Coordinates of C-alpha atoms in Angstrom, one line a residue:
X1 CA 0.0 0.0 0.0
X2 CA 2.9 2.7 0.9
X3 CA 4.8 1.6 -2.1
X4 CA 2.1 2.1 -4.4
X5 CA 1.0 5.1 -2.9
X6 CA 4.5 6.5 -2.7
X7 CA 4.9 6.2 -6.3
X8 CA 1.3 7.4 -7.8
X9 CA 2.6 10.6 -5.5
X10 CA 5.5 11.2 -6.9
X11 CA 4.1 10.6 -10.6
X12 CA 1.2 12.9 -9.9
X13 CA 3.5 15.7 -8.1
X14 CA 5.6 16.0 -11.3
X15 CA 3.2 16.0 -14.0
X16 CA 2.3 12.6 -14.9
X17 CA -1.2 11.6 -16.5
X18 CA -3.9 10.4 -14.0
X19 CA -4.8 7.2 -16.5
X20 CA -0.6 6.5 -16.4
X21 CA -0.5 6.7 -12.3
X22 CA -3.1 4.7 -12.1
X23 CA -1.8 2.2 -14.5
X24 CA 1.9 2.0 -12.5
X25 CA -0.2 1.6 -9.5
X26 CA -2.2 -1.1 -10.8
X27 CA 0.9 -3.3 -11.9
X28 CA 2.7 -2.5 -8.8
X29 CA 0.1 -3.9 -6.7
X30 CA -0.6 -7.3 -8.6
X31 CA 3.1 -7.8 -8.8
X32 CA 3.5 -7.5 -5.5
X33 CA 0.3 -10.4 -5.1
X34 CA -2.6 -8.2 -4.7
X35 CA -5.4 -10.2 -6.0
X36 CA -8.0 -7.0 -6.1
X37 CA -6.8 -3.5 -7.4
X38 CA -8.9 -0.6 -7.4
X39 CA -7.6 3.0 -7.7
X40 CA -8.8 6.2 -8.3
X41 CA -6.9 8.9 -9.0
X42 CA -7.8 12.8 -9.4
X43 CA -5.4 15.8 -10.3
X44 CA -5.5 16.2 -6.2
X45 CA -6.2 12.8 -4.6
X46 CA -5.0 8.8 -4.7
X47 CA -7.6 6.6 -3.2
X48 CA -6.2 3.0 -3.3
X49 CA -7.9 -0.2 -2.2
X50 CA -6.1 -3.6 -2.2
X51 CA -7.5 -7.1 -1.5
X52 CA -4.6 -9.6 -0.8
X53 CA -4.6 -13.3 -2.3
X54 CA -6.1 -15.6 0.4
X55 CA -7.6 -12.5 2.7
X56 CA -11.0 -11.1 3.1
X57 CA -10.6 -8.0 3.9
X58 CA -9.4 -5.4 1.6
X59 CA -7.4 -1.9 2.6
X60 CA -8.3 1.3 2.0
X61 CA -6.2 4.5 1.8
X62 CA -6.2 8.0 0.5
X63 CA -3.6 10.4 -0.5
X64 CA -4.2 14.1 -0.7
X65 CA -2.1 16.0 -3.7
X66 CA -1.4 19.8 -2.4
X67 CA 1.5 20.9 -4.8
X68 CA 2.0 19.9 -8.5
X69 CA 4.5 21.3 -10.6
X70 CA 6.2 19.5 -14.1
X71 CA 9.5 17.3 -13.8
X72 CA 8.9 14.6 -15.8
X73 CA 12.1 13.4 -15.2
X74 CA 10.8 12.1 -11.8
X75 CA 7.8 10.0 -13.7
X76 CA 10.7 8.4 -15.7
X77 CA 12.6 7.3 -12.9
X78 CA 9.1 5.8 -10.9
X79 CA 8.4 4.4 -13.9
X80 CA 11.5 2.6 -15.1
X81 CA 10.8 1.1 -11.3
X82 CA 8.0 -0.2 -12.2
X83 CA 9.4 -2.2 -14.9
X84 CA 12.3 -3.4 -12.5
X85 CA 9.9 -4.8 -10.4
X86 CA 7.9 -6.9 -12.9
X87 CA 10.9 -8.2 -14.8
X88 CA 13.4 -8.3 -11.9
X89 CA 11.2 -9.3 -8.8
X90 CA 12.4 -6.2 -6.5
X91 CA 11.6 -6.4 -3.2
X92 CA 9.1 -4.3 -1.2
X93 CA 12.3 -2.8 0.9
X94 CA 14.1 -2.5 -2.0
X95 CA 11.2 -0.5 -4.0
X96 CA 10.5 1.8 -0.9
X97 CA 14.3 2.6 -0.7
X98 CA 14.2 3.3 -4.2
X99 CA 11.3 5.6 -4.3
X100 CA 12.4 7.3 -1.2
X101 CA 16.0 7.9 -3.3
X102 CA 13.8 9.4 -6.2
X103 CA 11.3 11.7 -4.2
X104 CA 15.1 13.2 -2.1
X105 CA 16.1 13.7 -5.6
X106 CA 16.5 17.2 -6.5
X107 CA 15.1 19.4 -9.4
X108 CA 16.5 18.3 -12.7
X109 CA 17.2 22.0 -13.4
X110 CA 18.2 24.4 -11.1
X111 CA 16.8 28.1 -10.5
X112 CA 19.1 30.0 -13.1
X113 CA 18.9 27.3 -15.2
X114 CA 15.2 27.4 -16.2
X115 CA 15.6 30.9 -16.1
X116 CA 18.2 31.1 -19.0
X117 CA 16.0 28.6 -20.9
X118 CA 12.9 31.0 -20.7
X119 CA 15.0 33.7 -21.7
X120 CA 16.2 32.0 -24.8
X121 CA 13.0 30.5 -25.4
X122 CA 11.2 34.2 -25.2
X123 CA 13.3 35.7 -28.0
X124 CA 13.1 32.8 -30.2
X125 CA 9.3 32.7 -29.7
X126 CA 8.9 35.9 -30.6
X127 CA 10.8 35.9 -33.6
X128 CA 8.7 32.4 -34.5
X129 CA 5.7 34.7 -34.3
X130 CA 7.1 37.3 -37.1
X131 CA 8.6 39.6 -34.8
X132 CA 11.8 41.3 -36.2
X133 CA 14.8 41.4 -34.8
X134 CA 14.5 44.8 -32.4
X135 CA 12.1 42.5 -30.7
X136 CA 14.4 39.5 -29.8
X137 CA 16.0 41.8 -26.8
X138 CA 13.2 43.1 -25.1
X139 CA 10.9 39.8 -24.7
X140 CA 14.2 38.2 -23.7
X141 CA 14.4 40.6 -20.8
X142 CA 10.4 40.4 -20.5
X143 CA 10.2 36.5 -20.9
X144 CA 12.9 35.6 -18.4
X145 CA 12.1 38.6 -15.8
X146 CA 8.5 37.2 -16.1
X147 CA 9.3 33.7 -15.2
X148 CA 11.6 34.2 -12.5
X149 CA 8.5 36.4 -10.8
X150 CA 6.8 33.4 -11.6
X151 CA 9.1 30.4 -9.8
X152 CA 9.9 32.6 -7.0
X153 CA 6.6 33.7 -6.1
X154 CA 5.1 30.4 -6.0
X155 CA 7.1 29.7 -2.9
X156 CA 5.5 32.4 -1.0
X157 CA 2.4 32.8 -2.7
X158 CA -0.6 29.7 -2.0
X159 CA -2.4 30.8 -4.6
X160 CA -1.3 30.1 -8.2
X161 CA -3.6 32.5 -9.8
X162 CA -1.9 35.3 -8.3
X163 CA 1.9 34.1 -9.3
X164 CA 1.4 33.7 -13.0
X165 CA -1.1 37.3 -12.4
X166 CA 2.0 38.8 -11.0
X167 CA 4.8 37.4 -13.7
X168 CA 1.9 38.5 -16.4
X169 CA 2.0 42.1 -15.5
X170 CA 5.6 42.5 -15.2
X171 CA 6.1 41.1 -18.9
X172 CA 3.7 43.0 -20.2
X173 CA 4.7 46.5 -18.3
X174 CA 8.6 45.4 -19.6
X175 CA 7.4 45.1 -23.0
X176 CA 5.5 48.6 -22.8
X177 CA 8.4 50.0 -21.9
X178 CA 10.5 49.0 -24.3
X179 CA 8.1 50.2 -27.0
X180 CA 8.2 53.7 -25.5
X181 CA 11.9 53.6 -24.9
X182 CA 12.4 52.5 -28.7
X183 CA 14.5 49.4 -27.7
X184 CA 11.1 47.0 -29.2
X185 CA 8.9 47.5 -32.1
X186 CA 6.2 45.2 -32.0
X187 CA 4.6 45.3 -28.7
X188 CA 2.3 42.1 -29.5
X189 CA 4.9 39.9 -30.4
X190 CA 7.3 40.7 -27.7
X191 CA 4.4 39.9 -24.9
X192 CA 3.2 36.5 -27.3
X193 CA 7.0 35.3 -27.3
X194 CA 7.4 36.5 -23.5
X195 CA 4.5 34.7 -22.0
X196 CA 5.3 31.6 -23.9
X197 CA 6.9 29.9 -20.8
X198 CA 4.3 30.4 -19.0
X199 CA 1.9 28.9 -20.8
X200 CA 0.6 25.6 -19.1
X201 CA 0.9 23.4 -22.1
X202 CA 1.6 19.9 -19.9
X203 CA -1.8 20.7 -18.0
X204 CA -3.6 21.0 -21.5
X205 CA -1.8 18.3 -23.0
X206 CA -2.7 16.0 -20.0
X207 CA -6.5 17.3 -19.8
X208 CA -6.8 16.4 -23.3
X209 CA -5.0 12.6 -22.9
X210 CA -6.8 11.9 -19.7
X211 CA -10.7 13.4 -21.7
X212 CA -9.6 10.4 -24.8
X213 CA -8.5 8.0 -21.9
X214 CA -11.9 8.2 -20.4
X215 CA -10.7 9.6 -17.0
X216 CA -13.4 12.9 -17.3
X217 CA -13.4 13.8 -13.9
X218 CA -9.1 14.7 -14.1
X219 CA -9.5 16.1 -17.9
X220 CA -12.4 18.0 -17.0
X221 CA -10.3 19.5 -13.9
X222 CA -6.8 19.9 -15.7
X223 CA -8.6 21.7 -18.5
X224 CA -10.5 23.8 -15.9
X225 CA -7.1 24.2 -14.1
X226 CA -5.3 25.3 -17.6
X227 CA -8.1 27.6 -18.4
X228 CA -7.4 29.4 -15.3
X229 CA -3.7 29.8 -15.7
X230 CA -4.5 31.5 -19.3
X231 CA -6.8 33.7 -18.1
X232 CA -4.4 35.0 -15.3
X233 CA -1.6 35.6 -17.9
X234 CA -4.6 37.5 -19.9
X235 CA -5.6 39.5 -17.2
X236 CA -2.1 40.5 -16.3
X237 CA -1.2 42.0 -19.6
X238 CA -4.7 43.4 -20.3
X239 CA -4.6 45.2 -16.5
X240 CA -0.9 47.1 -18.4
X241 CA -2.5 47.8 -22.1
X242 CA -5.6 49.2 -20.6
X243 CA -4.1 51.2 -17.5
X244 CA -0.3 52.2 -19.3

């Protein structure tokens, strides 16, 4: 039960599909001898119940999910687990050790790291989207201010709306003023190419894998979830054009 749990966790922390954490779970579990598996999985709970060979009585447990956030590198790892225990007969203690190793792992990228890739990312987006090349600088500046706003905030701030709100305006006040200043020429497609990296495209990619799974509940809610992201970034640089 804490193995399987441990591991739909980790998958759903770091941006796994529910249908794909419920699947790991499922073959964990009659691996291990479980002769009954049902799970349920939602973007913010795991509820598990497992009926032993030979046993009556089956176990029941929930898992609540507080913070998500994408690292698929993590879902690689839990699942490559997975297949060592079906083709190499792992032991429970050895599993649980190995999980544990996984969740103490840190971020594949660091900080500054994800930084420079938004800034890189910004200007090339905004170039993709027929900017020119007076706009490469400034949603540089604007993309990677934007998204360090972003991962820094989230650590103090409970409320995701309010994060991606905050990086939003600050991209879309930097690319006003490099229109004014005469450092940008295309105010549209500095803020398109600057937003870019905060666009929630794993949660709308999921949403839409999980709706042609048949898991509706999680697409329904991811989809909801993306929906909301997109409107914050919308409201952030709307709040700057209309106001500045």
């Amino acid at each position: 039960m804490e193995v399987c749990l441990l591991a739909g966790r980790l998958m759903l922390q770091n941006g796994a599909e529910t249908y794909r954490v419920e699947d790991t779970i499922t073959r964990l579990a009659q691996n291990y001898g479980m002769e009954a598996v049902q799970v349920f999985v939602t973007p913010t709970a795991i509820i598990l119940s497992l009926l032993e060979k030979g046993s009556t009585m089956d176990y029941t447990k929930i898992v609540r999910i507080v913070d998500r956030s994408t690292d698929l590198h993590v879902v690689v790892l839990v699942n490559d687990l997975s297949r060592k225990v079906a083709h190499e007969s792992l032991s429970l203690e050895i599993a649980q050790k190995e999980l544990k190793k996984i969740e103490a792992t840190p971020e594949a990228y660091p900080a500054w790291a994800q930084i420079a890739a938004a800034i890189l990312v910004s200007g090339c987006f905004a170039l993709m989207f027929k900017g020119n090349w007076n706009d490469f600088t400034p949603a540089m500046i604007a993309g990677g201010a934007g998204y360090a706003i972003s991962l820094f905030s989230k650590r103090y701030v409970s409320v995701r709306f309010f994060s991606e709100l905050l990086a939003a305006f600050f991209i879309g006040l930097i690319a006003k003023l490099a229109i004014t200043t005469g450092l940008g020429d295309q105010l549209d497609k500095i803020i398109i190419g600057a937003v870019m990296p905060l666009v929630p495209g794993v949660l709308i990619t999921n949403a839409v894998r999980d709706l042609m799974a048949g898991h509706l509940v999680s697409g329904i809610s991811l989809g909801a979830e993306a929906m909301l992201t997109a409107f914050a970034i919308g409201t952030g640089i709307a709040f700057v054009i209309v106001t500045l």
